[in-house]
XYZ file of C-alpha atoms in Angstrom:
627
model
C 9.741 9.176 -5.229
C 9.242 13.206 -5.609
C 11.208 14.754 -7.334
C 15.342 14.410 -8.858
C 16.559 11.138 -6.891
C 19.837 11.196 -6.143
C 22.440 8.291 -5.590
C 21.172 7.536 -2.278
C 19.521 4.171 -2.322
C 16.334 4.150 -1.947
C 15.441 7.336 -0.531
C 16.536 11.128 -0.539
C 18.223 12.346 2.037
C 16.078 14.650 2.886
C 13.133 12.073 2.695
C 14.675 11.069 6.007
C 13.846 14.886 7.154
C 10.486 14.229 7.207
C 8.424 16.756 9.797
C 4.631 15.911 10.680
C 3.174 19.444 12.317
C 0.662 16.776 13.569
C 2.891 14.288 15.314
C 3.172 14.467 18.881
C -0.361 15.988 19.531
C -1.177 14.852 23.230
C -4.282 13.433 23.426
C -5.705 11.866 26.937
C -4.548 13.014 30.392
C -4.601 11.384 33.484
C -7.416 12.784 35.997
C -5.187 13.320 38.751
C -2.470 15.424 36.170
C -5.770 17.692 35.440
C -5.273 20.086 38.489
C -1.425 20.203 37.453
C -0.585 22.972 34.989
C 0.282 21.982 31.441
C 3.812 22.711 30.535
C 4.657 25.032 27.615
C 5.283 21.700 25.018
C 1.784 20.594 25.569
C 0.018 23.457 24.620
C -1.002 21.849 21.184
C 1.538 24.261 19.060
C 4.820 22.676 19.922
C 3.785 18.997 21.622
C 6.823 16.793 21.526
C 5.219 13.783 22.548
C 1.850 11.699 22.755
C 1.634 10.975 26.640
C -0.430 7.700 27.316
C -1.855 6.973 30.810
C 0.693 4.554 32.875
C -2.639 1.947 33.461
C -4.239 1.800 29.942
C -3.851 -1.473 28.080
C -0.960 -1.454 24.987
C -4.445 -1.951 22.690
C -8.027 -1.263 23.283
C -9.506 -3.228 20.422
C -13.077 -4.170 19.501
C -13.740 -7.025 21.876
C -16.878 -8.450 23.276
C -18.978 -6.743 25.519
C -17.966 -9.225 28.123
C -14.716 -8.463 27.193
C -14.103 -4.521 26.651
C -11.612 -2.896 27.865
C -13.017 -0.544 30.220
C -11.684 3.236 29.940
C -9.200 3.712 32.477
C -9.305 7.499 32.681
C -10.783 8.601 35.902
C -13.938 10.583 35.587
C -14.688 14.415 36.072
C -17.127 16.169 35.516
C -16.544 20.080 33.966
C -17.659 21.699 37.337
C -14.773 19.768 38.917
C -12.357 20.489 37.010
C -12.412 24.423 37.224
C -12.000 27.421 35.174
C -7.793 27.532 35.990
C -7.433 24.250 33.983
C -6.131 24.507 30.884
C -8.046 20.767 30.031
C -11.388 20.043 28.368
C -13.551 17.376 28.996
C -15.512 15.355 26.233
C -18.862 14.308 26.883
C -21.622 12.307 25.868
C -25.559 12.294 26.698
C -24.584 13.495 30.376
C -21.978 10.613 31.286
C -18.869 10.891 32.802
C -16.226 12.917 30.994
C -13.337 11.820 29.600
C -10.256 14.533 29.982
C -8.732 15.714 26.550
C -5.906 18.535 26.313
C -7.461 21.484 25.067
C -4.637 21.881 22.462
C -5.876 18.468 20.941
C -9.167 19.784 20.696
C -7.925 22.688 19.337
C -6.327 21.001 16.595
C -9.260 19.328 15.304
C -11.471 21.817 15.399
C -8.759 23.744 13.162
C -9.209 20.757 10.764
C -13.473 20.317 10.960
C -13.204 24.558 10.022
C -10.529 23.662 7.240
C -12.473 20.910 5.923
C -15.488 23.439 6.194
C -14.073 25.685 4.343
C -11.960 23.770 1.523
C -13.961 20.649 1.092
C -16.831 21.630 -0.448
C -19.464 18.561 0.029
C -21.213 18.309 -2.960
C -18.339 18.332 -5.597
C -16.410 15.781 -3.834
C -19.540 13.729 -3.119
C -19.743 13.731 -6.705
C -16.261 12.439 -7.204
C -16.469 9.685 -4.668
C -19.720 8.756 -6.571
C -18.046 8.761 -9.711
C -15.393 7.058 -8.601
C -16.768 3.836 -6.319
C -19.331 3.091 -9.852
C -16.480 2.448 -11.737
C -15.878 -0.687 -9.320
C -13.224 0.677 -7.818
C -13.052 1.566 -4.169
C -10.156 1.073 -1.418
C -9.317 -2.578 -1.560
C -9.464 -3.033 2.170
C -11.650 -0.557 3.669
C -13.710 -0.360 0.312
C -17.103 -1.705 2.631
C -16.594 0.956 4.713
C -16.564 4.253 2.682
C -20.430 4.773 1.911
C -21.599 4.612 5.551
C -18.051 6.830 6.332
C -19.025 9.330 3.481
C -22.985 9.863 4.811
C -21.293 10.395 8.313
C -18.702 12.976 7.107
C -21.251 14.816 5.428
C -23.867 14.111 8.319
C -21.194 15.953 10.415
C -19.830 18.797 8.925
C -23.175 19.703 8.314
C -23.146 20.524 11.799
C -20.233 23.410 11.256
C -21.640 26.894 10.800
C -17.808 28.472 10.103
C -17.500 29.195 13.710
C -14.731 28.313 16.205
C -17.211 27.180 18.787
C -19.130 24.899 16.283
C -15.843 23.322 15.375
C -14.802 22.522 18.594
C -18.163 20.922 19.565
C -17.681 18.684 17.005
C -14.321 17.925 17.437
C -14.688 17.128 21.283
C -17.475 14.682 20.300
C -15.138 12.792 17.809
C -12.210 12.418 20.228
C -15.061 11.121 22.662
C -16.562 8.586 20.073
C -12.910 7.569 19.012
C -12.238 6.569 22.526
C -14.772 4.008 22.439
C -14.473 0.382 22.075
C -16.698 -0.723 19.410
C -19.220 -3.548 20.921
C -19.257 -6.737 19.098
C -20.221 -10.506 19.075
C -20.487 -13.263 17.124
C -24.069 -12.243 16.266
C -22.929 -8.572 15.385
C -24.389 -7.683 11.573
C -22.237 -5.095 9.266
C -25.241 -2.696 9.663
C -24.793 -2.801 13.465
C -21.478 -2.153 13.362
C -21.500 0.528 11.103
C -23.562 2.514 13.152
C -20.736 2.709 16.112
C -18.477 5.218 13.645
C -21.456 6.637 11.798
C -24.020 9.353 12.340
C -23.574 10.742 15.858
C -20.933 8.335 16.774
C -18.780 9.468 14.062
C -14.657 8.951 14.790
C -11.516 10.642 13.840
C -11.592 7.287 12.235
C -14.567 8.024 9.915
C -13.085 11.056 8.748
C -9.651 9.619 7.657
C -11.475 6.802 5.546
C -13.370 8.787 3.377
C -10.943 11.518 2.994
C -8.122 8.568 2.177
C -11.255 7.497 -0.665
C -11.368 11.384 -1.673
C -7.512 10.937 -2.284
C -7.673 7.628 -3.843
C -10.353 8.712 -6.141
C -8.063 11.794 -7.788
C -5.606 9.367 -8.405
C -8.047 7.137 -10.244
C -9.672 9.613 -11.938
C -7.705 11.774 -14.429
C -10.630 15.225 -14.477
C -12.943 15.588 -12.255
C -14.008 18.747 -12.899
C -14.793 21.208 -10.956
C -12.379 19.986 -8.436
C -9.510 19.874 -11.083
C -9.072 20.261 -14.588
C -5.250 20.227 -15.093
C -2.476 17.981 -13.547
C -1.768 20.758 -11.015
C -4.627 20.946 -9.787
C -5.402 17.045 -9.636
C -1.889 16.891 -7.704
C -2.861 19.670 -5.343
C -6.192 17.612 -4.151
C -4.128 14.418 -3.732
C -2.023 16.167 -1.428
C -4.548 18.045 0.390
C -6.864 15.001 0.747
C -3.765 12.679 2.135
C -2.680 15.207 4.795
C -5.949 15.557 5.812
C -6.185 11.638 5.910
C -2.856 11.636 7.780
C -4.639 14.515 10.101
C -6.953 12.347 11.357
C -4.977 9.309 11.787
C -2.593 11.700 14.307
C -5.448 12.595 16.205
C -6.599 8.799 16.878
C -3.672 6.950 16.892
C -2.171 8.513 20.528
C -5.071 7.855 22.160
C -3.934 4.603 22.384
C -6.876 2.683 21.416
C -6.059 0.634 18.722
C -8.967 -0.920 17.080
C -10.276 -2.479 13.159
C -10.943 1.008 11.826
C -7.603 2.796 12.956
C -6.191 -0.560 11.347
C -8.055 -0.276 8.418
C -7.113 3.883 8.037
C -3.501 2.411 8.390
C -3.505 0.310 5.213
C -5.024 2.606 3.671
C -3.320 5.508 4.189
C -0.040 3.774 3.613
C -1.303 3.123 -0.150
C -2.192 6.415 -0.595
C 1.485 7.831 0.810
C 2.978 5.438 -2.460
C 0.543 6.661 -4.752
C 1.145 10.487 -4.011
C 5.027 10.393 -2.451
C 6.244 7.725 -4.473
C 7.016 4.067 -3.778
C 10.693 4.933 -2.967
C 9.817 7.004 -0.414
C 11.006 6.675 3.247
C 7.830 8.008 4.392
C 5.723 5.227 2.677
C 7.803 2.645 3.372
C 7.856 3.725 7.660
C 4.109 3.627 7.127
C 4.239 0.214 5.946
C 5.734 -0.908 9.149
C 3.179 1.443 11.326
C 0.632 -1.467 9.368
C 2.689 -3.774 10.393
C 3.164 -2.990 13.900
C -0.442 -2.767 14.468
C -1.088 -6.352 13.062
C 1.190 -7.251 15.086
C 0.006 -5.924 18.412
C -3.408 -6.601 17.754
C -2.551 -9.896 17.513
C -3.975 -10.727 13.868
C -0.667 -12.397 12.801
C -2.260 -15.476 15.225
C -6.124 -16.329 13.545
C -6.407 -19.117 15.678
C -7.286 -17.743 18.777
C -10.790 -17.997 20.557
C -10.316 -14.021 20.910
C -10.085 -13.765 16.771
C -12.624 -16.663 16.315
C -15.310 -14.374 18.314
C -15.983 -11.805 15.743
C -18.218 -11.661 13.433
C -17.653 -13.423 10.154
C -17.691 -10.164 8.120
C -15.126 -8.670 10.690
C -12.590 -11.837 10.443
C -12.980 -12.153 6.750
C -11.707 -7.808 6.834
C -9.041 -8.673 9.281
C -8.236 -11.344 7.130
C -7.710 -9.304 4.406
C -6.077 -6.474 5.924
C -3.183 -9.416 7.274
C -3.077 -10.708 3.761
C -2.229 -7.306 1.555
C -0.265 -6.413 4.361
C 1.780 -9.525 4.243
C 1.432 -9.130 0.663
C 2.893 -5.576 0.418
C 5.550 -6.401 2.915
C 7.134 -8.606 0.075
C 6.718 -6.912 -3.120
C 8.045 -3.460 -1.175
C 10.888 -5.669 0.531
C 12.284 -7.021 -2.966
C 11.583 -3.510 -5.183
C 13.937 -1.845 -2.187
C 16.322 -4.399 -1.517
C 15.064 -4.399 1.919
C 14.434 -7.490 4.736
C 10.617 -8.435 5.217
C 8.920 -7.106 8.212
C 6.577 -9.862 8.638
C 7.824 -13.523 8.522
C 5.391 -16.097 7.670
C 7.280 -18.999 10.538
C 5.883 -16.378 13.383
C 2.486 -16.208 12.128
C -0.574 -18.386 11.985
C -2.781 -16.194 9.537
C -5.917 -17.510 7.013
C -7.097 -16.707 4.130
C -10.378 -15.037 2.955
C -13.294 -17.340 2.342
C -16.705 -16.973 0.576
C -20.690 -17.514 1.912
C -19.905 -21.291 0.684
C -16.015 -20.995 0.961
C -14.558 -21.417 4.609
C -11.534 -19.912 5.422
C -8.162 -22.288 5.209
C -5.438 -21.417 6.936
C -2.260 -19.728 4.356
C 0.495 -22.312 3.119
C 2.228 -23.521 0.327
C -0.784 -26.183 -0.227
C -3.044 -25.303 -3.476
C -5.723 -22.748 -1.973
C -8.966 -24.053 -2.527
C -11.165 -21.237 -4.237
C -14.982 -21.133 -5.160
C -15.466 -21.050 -9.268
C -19.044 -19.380 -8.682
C -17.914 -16.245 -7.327
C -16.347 -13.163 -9.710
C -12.542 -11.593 -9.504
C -13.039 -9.105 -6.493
C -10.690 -7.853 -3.558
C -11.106 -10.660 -1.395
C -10.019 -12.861 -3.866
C -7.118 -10.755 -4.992
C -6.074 -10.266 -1.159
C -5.832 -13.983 -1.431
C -4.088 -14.796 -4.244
C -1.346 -11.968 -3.283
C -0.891 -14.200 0.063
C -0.168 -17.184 -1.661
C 2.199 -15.515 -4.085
C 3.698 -13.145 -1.033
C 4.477 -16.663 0.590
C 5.923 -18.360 -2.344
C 8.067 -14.811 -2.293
C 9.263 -15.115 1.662
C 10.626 -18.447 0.496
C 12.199 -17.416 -2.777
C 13.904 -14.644 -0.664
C 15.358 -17.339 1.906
C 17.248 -18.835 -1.395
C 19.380 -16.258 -1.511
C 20.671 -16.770 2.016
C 21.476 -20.635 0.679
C 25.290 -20.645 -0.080
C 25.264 -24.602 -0.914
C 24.197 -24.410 -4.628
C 22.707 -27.777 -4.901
C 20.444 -27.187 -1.939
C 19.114 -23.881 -3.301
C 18.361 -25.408 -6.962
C 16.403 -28.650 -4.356
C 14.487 -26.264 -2.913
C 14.108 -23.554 -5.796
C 12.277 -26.789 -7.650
C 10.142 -27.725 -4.669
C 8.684 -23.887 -4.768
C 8.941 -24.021 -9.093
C 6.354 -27.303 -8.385
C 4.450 -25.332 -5.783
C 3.830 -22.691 -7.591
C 2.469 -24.127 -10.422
C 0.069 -26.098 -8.444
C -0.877 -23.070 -7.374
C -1.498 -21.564 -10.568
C -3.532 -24.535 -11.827
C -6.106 -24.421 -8.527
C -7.190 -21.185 -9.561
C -10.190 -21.408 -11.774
C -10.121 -20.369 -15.099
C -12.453 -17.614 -14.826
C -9.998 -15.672 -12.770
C -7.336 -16.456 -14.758
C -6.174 -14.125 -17.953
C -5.182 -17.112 -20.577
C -5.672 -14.744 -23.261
C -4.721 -11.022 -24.832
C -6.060 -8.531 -22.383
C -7.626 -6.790 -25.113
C -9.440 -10.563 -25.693
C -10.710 -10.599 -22.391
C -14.702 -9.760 -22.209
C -14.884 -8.698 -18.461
C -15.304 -5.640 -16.863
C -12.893 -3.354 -16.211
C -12.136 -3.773 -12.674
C -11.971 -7.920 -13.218
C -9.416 -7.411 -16.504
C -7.371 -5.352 -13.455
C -7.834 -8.196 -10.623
C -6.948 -10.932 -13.487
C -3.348 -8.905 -14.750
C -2.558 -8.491 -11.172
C -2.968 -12.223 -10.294
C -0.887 -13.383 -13.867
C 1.636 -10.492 -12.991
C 2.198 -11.436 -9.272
C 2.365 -16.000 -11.259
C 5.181 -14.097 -13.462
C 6.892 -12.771 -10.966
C 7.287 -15.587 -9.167
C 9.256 -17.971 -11.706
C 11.037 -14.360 -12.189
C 12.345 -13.999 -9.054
C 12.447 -18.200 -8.782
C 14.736 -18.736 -11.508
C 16.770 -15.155 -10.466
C 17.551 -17.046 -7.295
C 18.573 -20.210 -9.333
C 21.442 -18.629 -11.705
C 24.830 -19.715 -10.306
C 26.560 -16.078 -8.764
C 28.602 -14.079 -11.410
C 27.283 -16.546 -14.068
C 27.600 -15.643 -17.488
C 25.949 -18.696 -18.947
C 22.626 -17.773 -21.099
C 19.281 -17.923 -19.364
C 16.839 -18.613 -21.637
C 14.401 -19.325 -18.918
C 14.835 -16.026 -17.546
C 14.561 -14.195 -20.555
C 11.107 -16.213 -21.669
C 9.741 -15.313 -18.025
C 10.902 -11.476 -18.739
C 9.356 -11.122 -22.176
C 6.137 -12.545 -20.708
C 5.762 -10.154 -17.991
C 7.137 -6.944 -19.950
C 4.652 -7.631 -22.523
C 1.761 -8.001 -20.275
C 3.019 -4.630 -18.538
C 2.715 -2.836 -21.853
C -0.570 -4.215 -23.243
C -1.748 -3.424 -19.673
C -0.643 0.553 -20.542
C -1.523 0.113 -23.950
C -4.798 -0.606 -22.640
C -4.816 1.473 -19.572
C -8.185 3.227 -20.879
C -10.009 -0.262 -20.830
C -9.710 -0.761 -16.770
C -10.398 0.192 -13.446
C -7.164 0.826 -10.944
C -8.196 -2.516 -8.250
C -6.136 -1.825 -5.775
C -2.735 -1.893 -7.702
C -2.012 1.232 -9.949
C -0.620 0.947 -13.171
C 2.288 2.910 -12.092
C 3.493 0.052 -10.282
C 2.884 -2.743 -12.055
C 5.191 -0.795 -14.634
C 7.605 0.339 -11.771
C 8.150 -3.577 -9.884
C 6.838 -5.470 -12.210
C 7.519 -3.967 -16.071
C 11.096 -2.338 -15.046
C 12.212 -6.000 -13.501
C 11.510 -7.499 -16.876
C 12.731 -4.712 -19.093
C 16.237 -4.540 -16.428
C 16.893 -8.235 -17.648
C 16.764 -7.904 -20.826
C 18.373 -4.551 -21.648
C 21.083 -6.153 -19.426
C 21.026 -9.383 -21.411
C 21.193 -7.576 -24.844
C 24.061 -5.691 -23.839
C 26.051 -8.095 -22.863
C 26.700 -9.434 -26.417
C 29.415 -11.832 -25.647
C 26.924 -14.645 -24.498
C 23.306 -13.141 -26.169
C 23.221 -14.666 -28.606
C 21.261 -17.490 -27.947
C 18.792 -15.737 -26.196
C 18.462 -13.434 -29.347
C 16.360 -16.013 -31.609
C 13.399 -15.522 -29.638
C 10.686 -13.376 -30.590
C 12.829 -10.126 -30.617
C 10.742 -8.152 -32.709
C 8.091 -8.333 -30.019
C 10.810 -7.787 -27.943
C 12.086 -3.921 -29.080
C 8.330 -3.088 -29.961
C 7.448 -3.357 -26.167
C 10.938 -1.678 -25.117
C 10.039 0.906 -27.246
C 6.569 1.633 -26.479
C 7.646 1.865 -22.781
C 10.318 4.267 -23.630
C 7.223 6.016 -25.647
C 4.798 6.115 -22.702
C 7.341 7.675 -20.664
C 8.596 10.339 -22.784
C 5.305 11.643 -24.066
C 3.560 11.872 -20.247
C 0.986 9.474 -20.938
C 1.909 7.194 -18.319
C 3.474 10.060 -15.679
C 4.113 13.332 -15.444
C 7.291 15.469 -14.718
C 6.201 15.757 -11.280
C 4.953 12.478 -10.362
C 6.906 10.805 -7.524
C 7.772 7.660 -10.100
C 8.932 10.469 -12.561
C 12.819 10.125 -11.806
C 13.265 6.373 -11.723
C 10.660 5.775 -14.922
C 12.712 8.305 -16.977
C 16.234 7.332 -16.398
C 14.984 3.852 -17.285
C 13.757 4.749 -20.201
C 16.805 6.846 -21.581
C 19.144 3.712 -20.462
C 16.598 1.709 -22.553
C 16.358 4.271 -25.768
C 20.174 4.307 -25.809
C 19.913 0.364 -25.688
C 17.932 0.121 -28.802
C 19.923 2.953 -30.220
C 22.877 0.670 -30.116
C 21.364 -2.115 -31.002
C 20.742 -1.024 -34.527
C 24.068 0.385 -34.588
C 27.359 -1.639 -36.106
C 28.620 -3.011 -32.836
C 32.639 -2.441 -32.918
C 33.709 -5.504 -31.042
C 37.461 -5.816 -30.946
C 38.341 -3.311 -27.409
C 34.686 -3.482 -25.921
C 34.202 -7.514 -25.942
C 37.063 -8.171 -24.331
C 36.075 -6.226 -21.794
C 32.366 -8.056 -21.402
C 34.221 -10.882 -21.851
C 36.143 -10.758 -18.680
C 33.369 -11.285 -16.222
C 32.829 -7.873 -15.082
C 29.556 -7.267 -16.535
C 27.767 -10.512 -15.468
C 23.884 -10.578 -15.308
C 24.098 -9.713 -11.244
C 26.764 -9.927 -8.369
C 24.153 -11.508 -6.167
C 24.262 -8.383 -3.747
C 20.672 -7.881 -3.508
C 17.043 -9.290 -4.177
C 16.524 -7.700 -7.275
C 18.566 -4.152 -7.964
C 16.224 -2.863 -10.711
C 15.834 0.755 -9.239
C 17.435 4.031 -10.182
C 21.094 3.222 -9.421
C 20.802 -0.053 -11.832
C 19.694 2.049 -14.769
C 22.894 4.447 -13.411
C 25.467 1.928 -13.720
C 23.842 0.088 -17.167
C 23.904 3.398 -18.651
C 28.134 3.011 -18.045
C 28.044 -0.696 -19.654
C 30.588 -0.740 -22.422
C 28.201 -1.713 -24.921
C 26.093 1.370 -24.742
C 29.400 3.478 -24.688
C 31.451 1.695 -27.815
């Protein structure tokens, strides 16, 4: 969310203005189109399309060998082709050649020579170091990134600053990202490493690890000499993520979708909220490029002989990618007010097991998890399916105009939940202060992520479950809210005492602390019908409103230019005007009437959950904070 938001909801208007230099870049050419000259638009400067071959399959994914998609590109060698074509050929240990538009190749040798010449290896080696021995790493492709690191270093190695040297190596990655990757049931993770490592590095390689590079200066608040200042730390993030979505342009029209491109995806996506904000348009289209490749690689149905053929390490990623996916879908559906891209009734999807743990198919049922095994990301990307399902059906309740059918149901899920809950074992579970908990830093994250996502459920549960325009007290609601706002802030409080797992502390406070904190500044306002709700714990209460509204004003959690800045701060002024009030006389002859009339009631059901910018707009104008 960069920058001033304005009143569009949830994106600028000029987020929708979005221009990629890199989109478009045409990539593989049909033999017979190679003694054709190119038109102007394909010269690699202006490209206004990718142009796929009319016989290639929609996906070219890692399948069997018995089963790989064979390349459907006609072979030529560079003696055929001639000195008028404007084409190059890739090749590979004297096989055939593979015809690539010189403008493509172009393009990424332009980005091996800037990577040459900006990236310099050894500092950022030293910040991915840093980084991954923290315990953090990318929650998804985080068993990739060594073997991708060695092979981006391994490669640009090979540059010596010159055009020719750059377009060498480029030519070999488009070549190498062309290929299938051979697997089989007996395939190890070594094995398959070595098809996008060393000299059969991919565009693919390059994106992970410079998505990790990205990731890292997020993490990491000085790094130096890379960055000492906030600037500078910004700057990186936004070099490293164009870079990252650099290579993803490059593979992605070849039309080859496989696990690592998938895997770049997700990743990349996360790394687009992180640096543009989770408000952005361009974060949230990238969420359904994730989506659409799940979908038409055919991982929303796990059943299949054709899913059941990889190796176990392979399902158990794909399983994980579906799962935060699905998961992410959700949380970024309710924080926007927008419909779910991925509906559970059209999938058939598992989740993650352990060496002792078989996979079991996602449902409402208690998961069955393995006590011996530590917090990690599998076990996070599981427990965010099971909430993100309990979510998909909280969601449907709002669609249920028969009151007495939605509270049926809303208890059915209540029960579900908690059975939930209580199958987790108590290990993973954070049952006391975080600042009580004697784990590492990276399992106190996993642990607040899996109570946050439990609160958030009877949250949005018992949001679903108030009658529309209600004015009646919620006590429920309120005890739910207090929970989760006070875990947010002992979270920030003790921001210094974890590791970022996969979920940044900017949004837990964004969907999960501003959610609580909208309910209750809301609830306190509206005096009229408070009062009940008032004997509980309020001292607790304004202490974590305040320190929020601290946080926010003294930098600590974001800066002026982060892309949360805009939504965090007009909270927080909405919120210090709120406790300014509160400690003020309250005049209530003129102003309670008007609360009293019904116009200010806790929501008018118009939306999931309404807790972004324009909320804190129009609770600024409540008469309360104005009498």
């Amino acid at each position: 969310m960069p920058g001033n938001e304005g009143e569009m909801r949830p994106w600028k208007t000029e987020l929708f203005q979005v221009q990629r230099k890199w989109q478009g870049c045409c990539l593989c050419i049909p033999a017979e189109a190679v003694q054709t000259a190119l038109k102007p638009q394909f010269t690699g400067t202006e490209a206004s399309g990718p142009v796929f071959t009319a016989n290639k399959d929609f996906c070219n994914q890692d399948l069997g060998p018995e089963k790989t998609a064979q390349p459907p590109l006609a072979f030529q060698n560079d003696t055929e082709i001639g000195a008028r074509s404007q084409q190059s050929a890739i090749s590979s240990s004297g096989q055939n050649d593979y015809v690539v538009d010189d403008g493509c190749i172009a393009k990424g040798a332009e980005l091996i020579l800037q990577l040459h010449h900006q990236f310099s290896l050894q500092p950022f080696s030293h910040l991915f170091r840093k980084w991954v021995s923290t315990g953090a790493n990318l929650a998804l492709a985080g068993p990739l990134t060594e073997p991708c690191a060695s092979a981006v270093d391994y490669k640009l190695l090979q540059c010596d600053g010159t055009h020719a040297s750059a377009r060498t190596i480029s030519r070999n990655l488009f070549y190498r990202s062309y290929q299938p990757i051979p697997l089989n049931e007996e395939t190890c993770f070594d094995e398959y490493c070595t098809h996008f490592a060393g000299e059969s590095t991919r565009w693919e390689t390059f994106g992970i690890f410079l998505t990790a590079i990205c990731r890292a200066s997020v993490d990491l608040a000085y790094a130096e000499p890379l960055y000492d200042s906030e600037q500078q730390r910004r700057k990186l993030q936004k070099l490293a993520l164009s870079y990252s979505d650099q290579c993803l342009d490059l593979c992605l029209p070849l039309d080859c979708m496989n696990d690592l491109q998938l895997f770049l995806q997700y990743e990349n996506f996360i790394s687009h909220s992180q640096v543009d904000g989770d408000q952005s348009y361009l974060s949230w289209r990238k969420l359904g490029d994730v989506a659409a490749s799940l979908y038409a690689l055919g991982y929303h149905q796990q059943q299949t002989e054709a899913f059941r053929s990889a190796p176990r390490f392979l399902r158990e990623l794909r399983q994980i990618a579906f799962c935060r996916t699905y998961s992410a879908d959700k949380n970024v559906s309710i924080f926007l007010g927008r419909p779910p891209r991925i509906l559970r009734k059209f999938c058939q999807f598992y989740l993650p097991g352990t060496p002792t743990q078989p996979a079991q198919r996602a449902s409402r049922t208690p998961a069955v998890w393995d006590s011996t095994e530590k917090p990690d990301f599998a076990t996070d990307s599981k427990w965010a399916a099971v909430c993100g399902i309990l979510k998909e059906d909280i969601l449907d309740l709002f669609t249920e105009e028969n009151y007495e059918e939605r509270t049926r149901r809303g208890q059915l899920i209540d029960a579900d939940a908690q059975a939930q809950w209580n199958a987790v074992p108590e290990n993973y579970r954070l049952q006391s202060s975080l600042k009580a908990c004697d784990r590492r830093p990276v399992e106190r994250d996993f642990m607040v992520n899996m109570k946050l996502n439990y609160l958030h459920i009877h949250f949005l549960l018992r949001r679903a479950l108030l009658r529309p325009m209600s004015t009646a007290p919620a006590p429920e609601l309120f005890r739910v809210s207090k929970d989760m706002l006070g875990l947010v802030i002992e979270t920030t409080m003790l921001k210094d005492q974890i590791i970022n797992s996969g979920t940044s502390l900017v949004w837990k406070v964004v969907y999960y602390g501003l959610s609580a904190a909208g309910f209750i500044s809301l609830t306190l306002a509206n005096q009229s019908y408070a009062n009940t709700t008032l004997q509980m714990d309020m001292s607790r209460v304004f202490q974590d409103l305040s320190i929020l509204v601290g946080e926010v004003e003294c930098g600590t959690l974001v800066y002026i230019d982060s892309p949360n800045y805009a939504l965090l701060s007009q909270a927080t002024q909405t919120i210090k005007c709120l406790l300014n009030r509160m400690i003020t006389p309250f005049q209530a002859s003129h102003n309670m009437a008007i609360l009293n009339d019904g116009s200010w009631g806790l929501w008018d059901d118009s939306s999931f959950q309404d807790f972004e910018i324009n909320f804190w707009h129009n609770l600024a104008e409540h008469p309360f904070l104005n009498g």
